[in-house]
Amino acid sequence: MFKDKIVIVTGSGSGIGKSIAKLFSKKGATVCATDLDLEKAKKTSEECTNRSYFYKLDVTNKIEIKETFTEISKTIGNYEILISNAGVSTMNYIEELTEEEWDFNINVNAKGVFLTNQEAISHFKRNKINGRIVNTASLAAKIGAPLLAHYSASKFAVVGFTQAAARETAKFGIRVNAVCPGFVKTSMQEREIAWEAKLRSLSSKQVIEDYISQTPLGRLEDPEDVAKVVLFLSGSDSDFMTGQAINVTGGIYTT
């Protein structure tokens, strides 16, 4: 399905992004793995089974995004798919939340989606490409999460932006969707478990048990669970879907 397709995946050095990159590669795509950590992006590229490339990319830097995406277009070919996945999190009670934490989450999670989508949309329109964009939102984009007010705000922004972008670009044959993962087993989640355990005076085991108890399917989510839905939204089987924020939560949230 993705043979001869060129896909850019941001935040692909670990976690969900890495699984997305590897699954695209397995399905025949040429993957451009990007991450703020160049060594992690390189490792992901090395684990891809098809032709792949890696780049250092700060998704909050408009100039760096333009330069990287332009280099990809000139040296590899016109990319047709953007997976805007790069994201960060911190945890705190609202009254303890710092401006630095707020700005960090908003800048990477919301501004990063805006800037990468903006560049990709310009590229698609300029080259008359029926491009596909999938943005990584979160369960926290559907229901505000305690200790994650700033993160929830940034991910709600991703969903709102996705809906607006989809309606604005549909007439150009561009589709823009989002995925909303739940409790995914990643290095980010490991950090969050430790933070939440401390903030709630619980053990890490109790936090994990709480996550699982909230999940009707009865387990933590694997990054591959998200990657499969991202591929669906990037392919022809979802041609009549745009502006959607698809829950991949094991049943935690169903609206």
PDB file of N, CA, C and O in Angstrom, residues 107-143:
ATOM      1  N   ASN A 107       4.291  24.718  23.389  1.00  0.00           N
ATOM      2  CA  ASN A 107       5.192  24.946  22.260  1.00  0.00           C
ATOM      3  C   ASN A 107       5.452  23.678  21.457  1.00  0.00           C
ATOM      4  O   ASN A 107       5.389  23.681  20.229  1.00  0.00           O
ATOM      5  N   VAL A 108       5.761  22.592  22.133  1.00  0.00           N
ATOM      6  CA  VAL A 108       6.069  21.355  21.411  1.00  0.00           C
ATOM      7  C   VAL A 108       4.793  20.712  20.877  1.00  0.00           C
ATOM      8  O   VAL A 108       4.698  20.383  19.681  1.00  0.00           O
ATOM      9  N   ASN A 109       3.805  20.537  21.722  1.00  0.00           N
ATOM     10  CA  ASN A 109       2.627  19.754  21.350  1.00  0.00           C
ATOM     11  C   ASN A 109       1.688  20.479  20.397  1.00  0.00           C
ATOM     12  O   ASN A 109       1.157  19.864  19.462  1.00  0.00           O
ATOM     13  N   ALA A 110       1.456  21.761  20.628  1.00  0.00           N
ATOM     14  CA  ALA A 110       0.509  22.504  19.784  1.00  0.00           C
ATOM     15  C   ALA A 110       1.217  23.282  18.681  1.00  0.00           C
ATOM     16  O   ALA A 110       0.906  23.131  17.496  1.00  0.00           O
ATOM     17  N   LYS A 111       2.190  24.083  19.068  1.00  0.00           N
ATOM     18  CA  LYS A 111       2.915  24.864  18.056  1.00  0.00           C
ATOM     19  C   LYS A 111       3.658  23.941  17.087  1.00  0.00           C
ATOM     20  O   LYS A 111       3.729  24.214  15.880  1.00  0.00           O
ATOM     21  N   GLY A 112       4.196  22.845  17.600  1.00  0.00           N
ATOM     22  CA  GLY A 112       4.915  21.903  16.740  1.00  0.00           C
ATOM     23  C   GLY A 112       4.022  21.310  15.668  1.00  0.00           C
ATOM     24  O   GLY A 112       4.435  21.135  14.512  1.00  0.00           O
ATOM     25  N   VAL A 113       2.783  20.986  16.031  1.00  0.00           N
ATOM     26  CA  VAL A 113       1.816  20.490  15.042  1.00  0.00           C
ATOM     27  C   VAL A 113       1.485  21.587  14.037  1.00  0.00           C
ATOM     28  O   VAL A 113       1.464  21.346  12.819  1.00  0.00           O
ATOM     29  N   PHE A 114       1.228  22.780  14.519  1.00  0.00           N
ATOM     30  CA  PHE A 114       0.929  23.898  13.626  1.00  0.00           C
ATOM     31  C   PHE A 114       2.044  24.121  12.606  1.00  0.00           C
ATOM     32  O   PHE A 114       1.803  24.189  11.392  1.00  0.00           O
ATOM     33  N   LEU A 115       3.281  24.227  13.074  1.00  0.00           N
ATOM     34  CA  LEU A 115       4.388  24.552  12.166  1.00  0.00           C
ATOM     35  C   LEU A 115       4.672  23.437  11.162  1.00  0.00           C
ATOM     36  O   LEU A 115       4.907  23.707   9.980  1.00  0.00           O
ATOM     37  N   THR A 116       4.644  22.186  11.607  1.00  0.00           N
ATOM     38  CA  THR A 116       4.923  21.090  10.666  1.00  0.00           C
ATOM     39  C   THR A 116       3.780  20.919   9.674  1.00  0.00           C
ATOM     40  O   THR A 116       4.010  20.686   8.479  1.00  0.00           O
ATOM     41  N   ASN A 117       2.537  21.051  10.154  1.00  0.00           N
ATOM     42  CA  ASN A 117       1.388  20.980   9.251  1.00  0.00           C
ATOM     43  C   ASN A 117       1.411  22.117   8.245  1.00  0.00           C
ATOM     44  O   ASN A 117       1.117  21.930   7.059  1.00  0.00           O
ATOM     45  N   GLN A 118       1.739  23.298   8.708  1.00  0.00           N
ATOM     46  CA  GLN A 118       1.791  24.472   7.837  1.00  0.00           C
ATOM     47  C   GLN A 118       2.750  24.249   6.674  1.00  0.00           C
ATOM     48  O   GLN A 118       2.423  24.502   5.512  1.00  0.00           O
ATOM     49  N   GLU A 119       3.940  23.749   6.976  1.00  0.00           N
ATOM     50  CA  GLU A 119       4.938  23.511   5.938  1.00  0.00           C
ATOM     51  C   GLU A 119       4.484  22.407   4.984  1.00  0.00           C
ATOM     52  O   GLU A 119       4.629  22.527   3.761  1.00  0.00           O
ATOM     53  N   ALA A 120       3.916  21.337   5.534  1.00  0.00           N
ATOM     54  CA  ALA A 120       3.468  20.228   4.690  1.00  0.00           C
ATOM     55  C   ALA A 120       2.317  20.649   3.789  1.00  0.00           C
ATOM     56  O   ALA A 120       2.282  20.298   2.596  1.00  0.00           O
ATOM     57  N   ILE A 121       1.366  21.393   4.322  1.00  0.00           N
ATOM     58  CA  ILE A 121       0.225  21.844   3.517  1.00  0.00           C
ATOM     59  C   ILE A 121       0.698  22.722   2.367  1.00  0.00           C
ATOM     60  O   ILE A 121       0.227  22.581   1.223  1.00  0.00           O
ATOM     61  N   SER A 122       1.627  23.623   2.637  1.00  0.00           N
ATOM     62  CA  SER A 122       2.183  24.465   1.562  1.00  0.00           C
ATOM     63  C   SER A 122       2.845  23.610   0.490  1.00  0.00           C
ATOM     64  O   SER A 122       2.671  23.849  -0.716  1.00  0.00           O
ATOM     65  N   HIS A 123       3.576  22.596   0.919  1.00  0.00           N
ATOM     66  CA  HIS A 123       4.245  21.672  -0.007  1.00  0.00           C
ATOM     67  C   HIS A 123       3.223  20.907  -0.844  1.00  0.00           C
ATOM     68  O   HIS A 123       3.361  20.794  -2.070  1.00  0.00           O
ATOM     69  N   PHE A 124       2.188  20.391  -0.197  1.00  0.00           N
ATOM     70  CA  PHE A 124       1.166  19.627  -0.923  1.00  0.00           C
ATOM     71  C   PHE A 124       0.455  20.507  -1.953  1.00  0.00           C
ATOM     72  O   PHE A 124       0.262  20.097  -3.105  1.00  0.00           O
ATOM     73  N   LYS A 125       0.060  21.711  -1.558  1.00  0.00           N
ATOM     74  CA  LYS A 125      -0.655  22.592  -2.475  1.00  0.00           C
ATOM     75  C   LYS A 125       0.231  23.039  -3.629  1.00  0.00           C
ATOM     76  O   LYS A 125      -0.187  23.055  -4.788  1.00  0.00           O
ATOM     77  N   ARG A 126       1.476  23.367  -3.306  1.00  0.00           N
ATOM     78  CA  ARG A 126       2.414  23.841  -4.332  1.00  0.00           C
ATOM     79  C   ARG A 126       2.686  22.777  -5.388  1.00  0.00           C
ATOM     80  O   ARG A 126       2.826  23.070  -6.574  1.00  0.00           O
ATOM     81  N   ASN A 127       2.740  21.531  -4.966  1.00  0.00           N
ATOM     82  CA  ASN A 127       3.065  20.429  -5.872  1.00  0.00           C
ATOM     83  C   ASN A 127       1.843  19.613  -6.295  1.00  0.00           C
ATOM     84  O   ASN A 127       1.997  18.569  -6.926  1.00  0.00           O
ATOM     85  N   LYS A 128       0.641  20.142  -5.947  1.00  0.00           N
ATOM     86  CA  LYS A 128      -0.619  19.475  -6.313  1.00  0.00           C
ATOM     87  C   LYS A 128      -0.631  18.006  -5.876  1.00  0.00           C
ATOM     88  O   LYS A 128      -0.927  17.098  -6.652  1.00  0.00           O
ATOM     89  N   ILE A 129      -0.281  17.793  -4.610  1.00  0.00           N
ATOM     90  CA  ILE A 129      -0.242  16.454  -4.018  1.00  0.00           C
ATOM     91  C   ILE A 129      -1.450  16.276  -3.103  1.00  0.00           C
ATOM     92  O   ILE A 129      -1.748  17.149  -2.282  1.00  0.00           O
ATOM     93  N   ASN A 130      -2.137  15.160  -3.254  1.00  0.00           N
ATOM     94  CA  ASN A 130      -3.234  14.826  -2.339  1.00  0.00           C
ATOM     95  C   ASN A 130      -2.642  14.265  -1.045  1.00  0.00           C
ATOM     96  O   ASN A 130      -2.715  13.072  -0.764  1.00  0.00           O
ATOM     97  N   GLY A 131      -2.052  15.155  -0.281  1.00  0.00           N
ATOM     98  CA  GLY A 131      -1.289  14.743   0.893  1.00  0.00           C
ATOM     99  C   GLY A 131      -2.148  14.250   2.042  1.00  0.00           C
ATOM    100  O   GLY A 131      -3.346  14.522   2.128  1.00  0.00           O
ATOM    101  N   ARG A 132      -1.492  13.519   2.926  1.00  0.00           N
ATOM    102  CA  ARG A 132      -2.128  12.982   4.118  1.00  0.00           C
ATOM    103  C   ARG A 132      -1.349  13.430   5.345  1.00  0.00           C
ATOM    104  O   ARG A 132      -0.115  13.316   5.384  1.00  0.00           O
ATOM    105  N   ILE A 133      -2.069  13.925   6.339  1.00  0.00           N
ATOM    106  CA  ILE A 133      -1.453  14.339   7.596  1.00  0.00           C
ATOM    107  C   ILE A 133      -2.174  13.635   8.738  1.00  0.00           C
ATOM    108  O   ILE A 133      -3.410  13.607   8.776  1.00  0.00           O
ATOM    109  N   VAL A 134      -1.408  13.060   9.656  1.00  0.00           N
ATOM    110  CA  VAL A 134      -1.980  12.507  10.883  1.00  0.00           C
ATOM    111  C   VAL A 134      -1.231  13.127  12.063  1.00  0.00           C
ATOM    112  O   VAL A 134      -0.003  13.020  12.153  1.00  0.00           O
ATOM    113  N   ASN A 135      -1.974  13.785  12.928  1.00  0.00           N
ATOM    114  CA  ASN A 135      -1.405  14.422  14.106  1.00  0.00           C
ATOM    115  C   ASN A 135      -1.670  13.559  15.341  1.00  0.00           C
ATOM    116  O   ASN A 135      -2.746  12.983  15.484  1.00  0.00           O
ATOM    117  N   THR A 136      -0.689  13.489  16.222  1.00  0.00           N
ATOM    118  CA  THR A 136      -0.872  12.734  17.458  1.00  0.00           C
ATOM    119  C   THR A 136      -1.442  13.647  18.534  1.00  0.00           C
ATOM    120  O   THR A 136      -0.777  14.579  18.981  1.00  0.00           O
ATOM    121  N   ALA A 137      -2.669  13.375  18.923  1.00  0.00           N
ATOM    122  CA  ALA A 137      -3.299  14.094  20.034  1.00  0.00           C
ATOM    123  C   ALA A 137      -3.202  13.196  21.271  1.00  0.00           C
ATOM    124  O   ALA A 137      -2.125  12.709  21.592  1.00  0.00           O
ATOM    125  N   SER A 138      -4.315  12.926  21.933  1.00  0.00           N
ATOM    126  CA  SER A 138      -4.260  12.131  23.162  1.00  0.00           C
ATOM    127  C   SER A 138      -5.664  11.912  23.707  1.00  0.00           C
ATOM    128  O   SER A 138      -6.601  12.671  23.374  1.00  0.00           O
ATOM    129  N   LEU A 139      -5.808  10.904  24.550  1.00  0.00           N
ATOM    130  CA  LEU A 139      -7.022  10.782  25.354  1.00  0.00           C
ATOM    131  C   LEU A 139      -7.256  12.081  26.120  1.00  0.00           C
ATOM    132  O   LEU A 139      -8.396  12.513  26.313  1.00  0.00           O
ATOM    133  N   ALA A 140      -6.157  12.732  26.531  1.00  0.00           N
ATOM    134  CA  ALA A 140      -6.233  14.007  27.262  1.00  0.00           C
ATOM    135  C   ALA A 140      -6.709  15.147  26.386  1.00  0.00           C
ATOM    136  O   ALA A 140      -6.895  16.265  26.870  1.00  0.00           O
ATOM    137  N   ALA A 141      -6.938  14.877  25.091  1.00  0.00           N
ATOM    138  CA  ALA A 141      -7.532  15.864  24.196  1.00  0.00           C
ATOM    139  C   ALA A 141      -9.045  15.729  24.150  1.00  0.00           C
ATOM    140  O   ALA A 141      -9.732  16.560  23.562  1.00  0.00           O
ATOM    141  N   LYS A 142      -9.557  14.672  24.767  1.00  0.00           N
ATOM    142  CA  LYS A 142     -11.000  14.429  24.779  1.00  0.00           C
ATOM    143  C   LYS A 142     -11.602  14.679  26.157  1.00  0.00           C
ATOM    144  O   LYS A 142     -12.764  15.046  26.276  1.00  0.00           O
ATOM    145  N   ILE A 143     -10.808  14.440  27.179  1.00  0.00           N
ATOM    146  CA  ILE A 143     -11.278  14.628  28.557  1.00  0.00           C
ATOM    147  C   ILE A 143     -10.108  15.139  29.392  1.00  0.00           C
ATOM    148  O   ILE A 143      -9.038  14.554  29.393  1.00  0.00           O
TER     149      ILE A 143
END
